[in-house]
Short mmCIF file of C-alpha atoms in Angstrom, two decimals:
data_model
loop_
_atom_site.label_atom_id
_atom_site.label_comp_id
_atom_site.label_asym_id
_atom_site.label_seq_id
_atom_site.Cartn_x
_atom_site.Cartn_y
_atom_site.Cartn_z
CA MET S 21 126.53 84.46 99.69
CA THR S 22 125.89 80.92 98.06
CA ILE S 23 124.31 81.84 94.72
CA HIS S 24 123.96 78.84 92.90
CA GLU S 25 125.73 78.93 89.34
CA ASN S 26 122.27 78.47 87.48
CA LEU S 27 121.20 81.41 89.04
CA ARG S 28 123.73 83.00 88.29
CA ASN S 29 122.93 82.38 84.79
CA ALA S 30 119.27 83.27 85.47
CA MET S 31 119.78 86.53 86.04
CA THR S 32 119.26 88.30 82.72
CA GLY S 33 115.53 86.24 82.59
CA MET S 34 115.03 87.30 85.91
CA VAL S 35 115.66 91.26 85.21
CA ALA S 36 113.98 90.81 81.99
CA ILE S 37 111.05 89.45 83.87
CA ARG S 38 110.91 91.97 87.19
CA ARG S 39 111.11 94.74 84.21
CA ASP S 40 108.64 93.52 81.68
CA LEU S 41 106.21 93.60 85.18
CA HIS S 42 107.24 97.04 86.37
CA ALA S 43 106.05 98.50 82.79
CA HIS S 44 102.91 96.68 82.99
CA PRO S 45 101.66 97.51 86.71
CA GLU S 46 98.25 96.19 87.94
CA LEU S 47 96.43 96.98 91.45
CA GLY S 48 95.31 94.66 93.53
CA LEU S 49 92.70 91.99 92.11
CA GLU S 50 93.51 93.35 88.43
CA GLU S 51 96.73 91.33 88.13
CA VAL S 52 95.52 89.57 84.71
CA ARG S 53 98.44 90.17 82.52
CA THR S 54 100.96 89.48 85.55
CA SER S 55 99.48 85.97 86.39
CA ASP S 56 99.23 85.01 83.07
CA LEU S 57 102.83 85.61 83.01
CA VAL S 58 103.84 84.14 86.37
CA ALA S 59 101.65 80.87 85.27
CA ARG S 60 103.35 80.70 81.90
CA GLN S 61 106.92 80.59 83.59
CA LEU S 62 106.03 78.08 85.89
CA GLU S 63 104.31 75.52 83.63
CA SER S 64 107.26 75.84 81.43
CA TYR S 65 109.40 74.87 84.74
CA GLY S 66 107.34 71.62 85.22
CA TYR S 67 104.80 73.07 88.09
CA LYS S 68 101.13 72.09 88.20
CA VAL S 69 99.44 75.42 88.28
CA THR S 70 96.51 76.50 89.94
CA ARG S 71 94.78 79.59 89.22
CA GLY S 72 91.79 81.60 90.41
CA LEU S 73 92.53 81.95 94.26
CA ALA S 74 91.64 85.41 95.15
CA LYS S 75 90.51 86.17 91.71
CA THR S 76 94.02 86.52 90.43
CA GLY S 77 95.90 84.68 92.57
CA VAL S 78 98.25 81.66 91.14
CA VAL S 79 99.99 78.85 92.97
CA ALA S 80 102.37 76.31 91.86
CA THR S 81 103.23 72.93 93.42
CA LEU S 82 105.76 70.47 92.48
CA SER S 83 106.44 67.16 94.32
CA ASN S 84 109.91 65.46 94.62
CA GLY S 85 110.55 61.86 96.43
CA SER S 86 108.04 60.78 98.99
CA GLY S 87 108.75 62.83 101.88
CA ARG S 88 105.30 64.24 103.31
CA ARG S 89 106.81 67.60 104.40
CA SER S 90 105.80 70.41 102.34
CA ILE S 91 106.83 74.14 102.68
CA GLY S 92 105.18 77.75 101.15
CA ILE S 93 106.34 80.32 99.84
CA ARG S 94 104.81 83.62 98.97
CA ALA S 95 105.36 86.48 96.78
CA ASP S 96 103.21 89.57 96.47
CA MET S 97 102.11 90.84 93.01
CA ASP S 98 100.05 93.98 93.05
CA ALA S 99 101.35 97.51 92.32
CA LEU S 100 100.32 100.96 93.99
CA PRO S 101 97.92 104.07 92.92
CA ILE S 102 101.37 106.18 92.26
CA GLN S 103 102.16 108.15 89.40
CA GLU S 104 105.85 106.94 88.50
CA GLU S 105 108.76 109.41 88.83
CA THR S 106 112.03 107.34 87.84
CA GLY S 107 112.49 108.33 84.41
CA LEU S 108 113.73 105.08 83.44
CA ASP S 109 113.23 103.39 80.15
CA TYR S 110 111.23 100.44 81.91
CA ALA S 111 108.76 102.67 84.02
CA SER S 112 105.21 102.17 84.07
CA ARG S 113 103.49 102.79 80.91
CA ILE S 114 100.24 102.84 83.26
CA PRO S 115 99.57 106.03 84.17
CA GLY S 116 98.85 106.54 87.86
CA LYS S 117 100.03 103.18 88.76
CA MET S 118 103.65 102.05 89.68
CA HIS S 119 105.22 99.15 91.57
CA ALA S 120 106.48 101.36 94.11
CA CYS S 121 107.01 99.13 96.56
CA GLY S 122 109.18 96.20 94.68
CA HIS S 123 105.98 93.31 94.36
CA ASP S 124 107.70 93.19 90.93
CA GLY S 125 111.16 91.95 92.22
CA HIS S 126 109.36 90.02 94.92
CA THR S 127 107.56 87.97 92.02
CA ALA S 128 110.67 87.59 89.72
CA MET S 129 113.12 86.51 92.42
CA LEU S 130 110.14 83.75 93.61
CA LEU S 131 110.39 82.83 89.69
CA GLY S 132 114.15 82.25 89.61
CA ALA S 133 113.83 80.20 92.68
CA ALA S 134 110.88 78.04 90.98
CA LYS S 135 113.48 77.26 88.13
CA ALA S 136 116.33 76.37 90.02
CA ILE S 137 114.65 74.27 92.42
CA ALA S 138 112.74 72.72 89.60
CA GLU S 139 116.37 71.70 87.86
CA ARG S 140 118.23 70.80 90.73
CA ARG S 141 115.28 68.84 92.65
CA ASN S 142 117.43 68.53 95.49
CA PHE S 143 114.18 68.07 97.92
CA ASP S 144 112.12 65.41 99.59
CA GLY S 145 108.75 66.34 99.87
CA THR S 146 106.25 69.30 98.31
CA VAL S 147 106.86 72.90 97.66
CA HIS S 148 104.05 75.26 96.94
CA LEU S 149 104.89 78.51 95.58
CA ILE S 150 101.87 81.42 96.41
CA PHE S 151 101.41 84.13 94.32
CA GLN S 152 99.74 86.33 95.94
CA PRO S 153 97.17 89.11 94.68
CA ALA S 154 96.38 92.58 96.43
CA GLU S 155 98.74 92.89 99.13
CA GLU S 156 99.00 96.71 99.30
CA ASN S 157 94.94 97.19 100.24
CA VAL S 158 92.40 94.53 100.08
CA GLY S 159 93.97 91.97 101.67
CA GLY S 160 94.68 89.06 99.29
CA ALA S 161 96.14 87.17 101.60
CA ARG S 162 93.08 86.72 103.93
CA MET S 163 91.29 86.04 100.73
CA MET S 164 93.41 83.04 99.64
CA VAL S 165 93.29 81.78 102.88
CA GLU S 166 89.45 82.09 103.38
CA GLU S 167 89.39 80.50 99.77
CA GLY S 168 90.91 77.31 101.26
CA LEU S 169 94.41 78.13 100.15
CA PHE S 170 95.91 75.78 103.01
CA GLU S 171 93.26 73.36 102.92
CA LYS S 172 93.74 72.57 98.78
CA PHE S 173 97.53 72.95 99.11
CA PRO S 174 99.03 72.09 103.04
CA CYS S 175 102.00 73.89 104.16
CA ASP S 176 103.83 72.70 107.28
CA ALA S 177 105.22 76.25 107.41
CA VAL S 178 104.93 79.49 104.90
CA PHE S 179 107.58 82.16 104.64
CA ALA S 180 107.67 85.50 102.99
CA LEU S 181 110.07 88.50 102.41
CA HIS S 182 110.22 91.98 101.33
CA ASN S 183 112.67 93.84 100.24
CA GLU S 184 114.30 97.12 101.97
CA PRO S 185 115.83 99.91 100.72
CA GLY S 186 116.62 101.57 103.65
CA LEU S 187 118.82 98.76 104.68
CA PRO S 188 122.65 97.54 103.60
CA PHE S 189 122.54 95.25 100.68
CA GLY S 190 122.28 91.35 101.31
CA GLN S 191 121.12 92.21 105.01
CA PHE S 192 118.91 89.80 106.62
CA ALA S 193 116.57 91.26 108.94
CA LEU S 194 114.29 89.03 111.16
CA ARG S 195 112.52 88.90 114.42
CA GLU S 196 110.62 86.51 116.61
CA GLY S 197 106.92 87.77 117.48
CA PRO S 198 105.55 90.68 116.22
CA ILE S 199 107.67 92.27 113.08
CA MET S 200 104.54 94.38 111.49
CA ALA S 201 101.75 96.25 113.24
CA ALA S 202 98.15 95.77 112.95
CA VAL S 203 96.55 98.85 111.02
CA ASP S 204 93.14 100.29 111.53
CA GLU S 205 90.78 103.46 110.46
CA ALA S 206 88.78 105.73 112.29
CA ARG S 207 86.29 108.23 110.44
CA ILE S 208 84.96 110.61 112.64
CA THR S 209 82.21 113.19 111.26
CA VAL S 210 81.51 116.00 113.59
CA ASN S 211 77.68 116.91 112.87
CA GLY S 212 77.44 120.99 113.73
CA ARG S 213 74.74 123.22 112.78
CA GLY S 214 76.27 125.71 110.07
CA GLY S 215 75.22 129.59 109.58
CA HIS S 216 77.21 132.96 108.63
CA GLY S 217 81.01 133.33 109.95
CA ALA S 218 79.76 136.77 111.19
CA GLU S 219 77.49 135.15 113.50
CA PRO S 220 79.16 132.31 115.01
CA GLN S 221 76.79 132.39 117.98
CA GLU S 222 74.05 131.03 115.83
CA THR S 223 75.76 127.94 114.73
CA ALA S 224 77.28 124.97 116.71
CA ASP S 225 80.91 124.84 114.93
CA PRO S 226 82.29 121.59 114.11
CA VAL S 227 85.73 122.95 113.00
CA VAL S 228 86.13 124.03 116.59
CA ALA S 229 84.80 120.64 118.15
CA GLY S 230 86.66 118.70 115.43
CA ALA S 231 89.96 120.68 116.55
CA SER S 232 89.70 119.93 120.03
CA ILE S 233 88.91 116.09 119.29
CA VAL S 234 92.21 116.38 117.27
CA MET S 235 94.04 117.46 119.96
CA ALA S 236 92.56 115.14 122.88
CA LEU S 237 93.48 112.31 120.41
CA GLN S 238 97.14 112.81 120.81
CA THR S 239 96.52 111.91 124.32
CA VAL S 240 95.81 108.24 123.92
CA VAL S 241 98.87 107.10 123.22
CA SER S 242 101.11 109.21 125.85
CA ARG S 243 97.97 108.76 128.69
CA ASN S 244 96.09 105.85 128.15
CA ILE S 245 98.47 103.21 126.58
CA HIS S 246 101.53 101.51 128.70
CA PRO S 247 104.83 103.08 127.32
CA LEU S 248 105.97 100.12 126.19
CA ASP S 249 103.04 99.00 124.10
CA PRO S 250 104.39 100.19 120.53
CA THR S 251 100.83 102.14 119.32
CA VAL S 252 100.63 105.05 117.00
CA VAL S 253 97.24 107.39 116.45
CA THR S 254 97.58 109.86 113.41
CA VAL S 255 95.50 112.36 112.32
CA GLY S 256 95.97 112.33 108.64
CA ALA S 257 92.90 114.12 107.38
CA PHE S 258 90.72 117.02 108.32
CA HIS S 259 88.09 118.64 106.23
CA ALA S 260 85.46 121.21 106.54
CA GLY S 261 84.21 124.31 105.15
CA SER S 262 84.76 126.17 102.15
CA ALA S 263 85.23 129.82 102.95
CA SER S 264 86.29 131.63 105.33
CA ASN S 265 82.56 133.60 105.81
CA ILE S 266 80.63 130.15 105.98
CA ILE S 267 80.82 127.94 109.22
CA PRO S 268 80.03 124.64 107.82
CA GLU S 269 77.74 121.75 108.91
CA ARG S 270 79.81 119.27 109.41
CA ALA S 271 83.77 118.23 109.82
CA GLU S 272 85.39 114.68 108.44
CA ILE S 273 88.47 113.51 110.74
CA THR S 274 90.31 110.48 109.18
CA VAL S 275 92.61 108.62 111.93
CA GLY S 276 95.65 106.05 111.34
CA ILE S 277 95.59 103.76 114.28
CA ARG S 278 98.61 101.25 114.43
CA SER S 279 99.13 98.44 117.40
CA PHE S 280 100.31 95.13 118.23
CA ASP S 281 98.39 93.80 121.26
CA PRO S 282 95.11 92.85 120.72
CA ALA S 283 94.23 93.86 123.74
CA VAL S 284 95.66 97.23 123.09
CA ARG S 285 93.82 97.13 119.95
CA ASP S 286 90.88 97.09 121.50
CA GLU S 287 91.51 99.81 123.81
CA LEU S 288 92.11 101.99 120.92
CA GLU S 289 89.22 101.89 119.42
CA ARG S 290 87.59 102.31 122.69
CA ARG S 291 88.92 105.28 123.59
CA ILE S 292 89.01 107.15 120.04
CA ARG S 293 85.39 106.44 119.99
CA LEU S 294 84.76 107.86 123.38
CA ILE S 295 86.89 110.69 122.99
CA ALA S 296 85.10 112.03 119.64
CA GLU S 297 81.47 111.49 120.67
CA ARG S 298 82.57 113.14 124.17
CA GLN S 299 84.38 115.80 122.89
CA ALA S 300 81.57 116.83 120.20
CA ASP S 301 78.99 116.43 123.24
CA SER S 302 80.80 119.40 125.21
CA TYR S 303 80.51 121.99 122.76
CA GLY S 304 76.51 120.64 122.20
CA MET S 305 76.95 118.41 118.74
CA THR S 306 77.30 114.84 117.83
CA ALA S 307 79.90 112.84 116.57
CA THR S 308 79.45 109.61 114.66
CA VAL S 309 82.64 107.35 114.20
CA ALA S 310 83.00 104.81 111.60
CA TYR S 311 85.93 102.14 112.92
CA GLU S 312 86.98 99.66 110.29
CA ARG S 313 89.76 97.28 111.09
CA SER S 314 92.17 96.39 108.59
CA TYR S 315 94.96 93.99 108.63
CA ASP S 316 95.98 92.38 111.51
CA ALA S 317 99.84 92.25 113.21
CA THR S 318 102.22 89.95 111.71
CA ILE S 319 103.42 87.57 114.25
CA ASN S 320 106.25 85.39 113.62
CA HIS S 321 106.95 82.12 115.12
CA LYS S 322 109.57 81.19 117.28
CA ALA S 323 111.06 77.73 115.62
CA GLU S 324 110.84 78.96 112.00
CA THR S 325 112.39 82.47 112.84
CA ASP S 326 115.14 80.16 114.39
CA LEU S 327 115.44 78.20 111.10
CA LEU S 328 115.67 81.39 109.16
CA ARG S 329 118.49 82.94 111.26
CA ASP S 330 120.43 79.72 111.20
CA LEU S 331 120.09 79.14 107.44
CA ALA S 332 120.61 83.01 106.68
CA ILE S 333 124.42 83.02 108.84
CA ARG S 334 125.38 80.11 106.76
CA PHE S 335 123.92 81.85 103.21
CA ALA S 336 125.27 85.43 104.19
CA GLY S 337 127.22 85.40 107.08
CA ALA S 338 126.70 86.15 110.29
CA ASP S 339 127.58 89.99 110.05
CA LYS S 340 124.72 90.04 107.41
CA VAL S 341 121.89 88.91 109.73
CA VAL S 342 120.39 91.16 112.82
CA ASP S 343 117.70 90.70 114.91
CA LEU S 344 115.51 93.59 114.79
CA ALA S 345 115.45 95.39 118.36
CA ARG S 346 111.55 96.61 117.61
CA PRO S 347 109.04 95.79 114.65
CA PHE S 348 107.92 97.77 111.89
CA MET S 349 104.91 99.85 112.36
CA GLY S 350 103.87 99.47 108.89
CA SER S 351 101.33 96.50 107.69
CA GLU S 352 101.13 93.26 105.99
CA ASP S 353 98.63 90.60 105.19
CA PHE S 354 100.63 87.76 105.27
CA ALA S 355 99.73 87.89 109.00
CA TYR S 356 96.76 85.93 107.61
CA MET S 357 98.76 83.16 106.27
CA LEU S 358 100.65 83.36 109.68
CA LYS S 359 97.86 83.16 111.75
CA GLU S 360 96.81 79.73 109.57
CA ARG S 361 99.88 78.05 109.34
CA PRO S 362 103.45 78.24 111.46
CA GLY S 363 106.27 80.40 109.88
CA SER S 364 108.24 83.78 109.55
CA TYR S 365 108.48 86.67 107.48
CA PHE S 366 111.69 89.03 107.34
CA PHE S 367 113.35 91.77 105.34
CA LEU S 368 116.22 91.90 102.74
CA GLY S 369 118.06 94.95 102.84
CA GLY S 370 118.50 96.41 99.11
CA ARG S 371 120.60 99.61 99.68
CA THR S 372 122.39 100.97 96.32
CA GLY S 373 124.16 103.96 98.12
CA GLU S 374 122.78 106.07 95.05
CA ASN S 375 119.78 108.06 95.31
CA ASP S 376 117.83 104.87 96.78
CA ARG S 377 114.18 106.05 97.48
CA PRO S 378 112.18 104.60 100.30
CA LEU S 379 109.12 102.34 99.64
CA HIS S 380 105.90 103.90 98.30
CA HIS S 381 108.10 106.89 96.31
CA PRO S 382 107.36 107.70 93.01
CA GLY S 383 110.84 107.64 92.41
CA TYR S 384 111.95 104.00 93.88
CA ASN S 385 113.28 101.17 92.30
CA PHE S 386 114.18 97.59 93.18
CA ASN S 387 117.48 97.07 92.84
CA ASP S 388 117.83 93.74 90.51
CA ASP S 389 121.24 93.01 92.03
CA LEU S 390 118.86 91.35 94.86
CA LEU S 391 117.28 88.70 92.41
CA PRO S 392 119.87 86.29 92.68
CA VAL S 393 120.23 86.76 96.44
CA GLY S 394 116.39 86.09 97.06
CA ALA S 395 116.06 83.02 94.51
CA ALA S 396 119.13 81.57 95.74
CA PHE S 397 117.78 81.74 99.71
CA TRP S 398 114.53 80.67 98.44
CA THR S 399 115.99 77.86 96.79
CA GLU S 400 118.55 76.76 99.89
CA LEU S 401 115.49 77.53 102.35
CA THR S 402 113.26 74.73 100.34
CA GLU S 403 116.02 72.40 100.11
CA HIS S 404 117.09 72.72 103.75
CA TYR S 405 113.43 72.49 105.05
CA LEU S 406 112.73 69.37 102.69
CA ARG S 407 115.60 67.83 103.62
CA GLY S 408 117.29 67.52 99.79
CA ALA S 409 120.30 64.93 99.24
#
């Protein structure tokens, strides 16, 4: 891999920043300390820094030469509401909060690239480095776009990556078209008539109706959606009652839904509403469905994905670059940036081979050896896209 010498020399600094961020995690839209650190570093490298987009977002801009082209690169900054169980010296100092997805690494990596880009000045145009808050649950990317991200910082293309501890170290995994799913949630409330468990005939038992709804929901993917359309319907929670001799008034069911095609997404909502309402009605009860659409599917653009693939092969070798046969069913709010500008999102493998934990696990830890790899690739991409000398 073509790791630039100045990035090898910057490894200690990137690790120090990453571990400092890891020890001080902040949830979405609370990244005050994080954005302060990011802004200070970027200003010291000579970037024009803009703060406050999506509350805690930071955008750094650097121009060189007379080129009109511009590129945007995004890193996410927020942590998760998880109690850390790594036992690391730099483990989270904030109870119940943890960088369990590696956003601390993404941020440190892009800061390393920012320094190298500024020092080398081997590009002709403008680079916008986007440090985004609230990727995990609030939709910081959508907020930044709605607050004028691309009007204030025009980008001809935008890119982002995510570390993946399940992939071999340094492997680039990419894909044209859908790469991450749209995610929605349905909260179903079954309204019954409670009473004594010894006299069920005097009640309308929402537990029984709810169980029927749960089972009927299993037919949505298998019988209503085309087998070649990737979809998931997961009943993640069923809450009802408090004792064996009490039939409750209501049951509450929470359903997670993932899809890629907008028409399929509409059909999933239609079927879930219909099943809940009709199943409840068949038991003499009613059901209400609160259906919330969250992140859209992340759809990569062809030209930018082709560019990434070619550059990654030159950077890491053909054996380190794979095209994913199918997308991931997880979700990512970079989708909203890709809806506004052409670009691509990819995964960078970080497997260590020693008790690796998956993303969102309380024992997960970002692999620091990825820092110079990601920083060097962002530098190469910027210089290539903006055609440096």
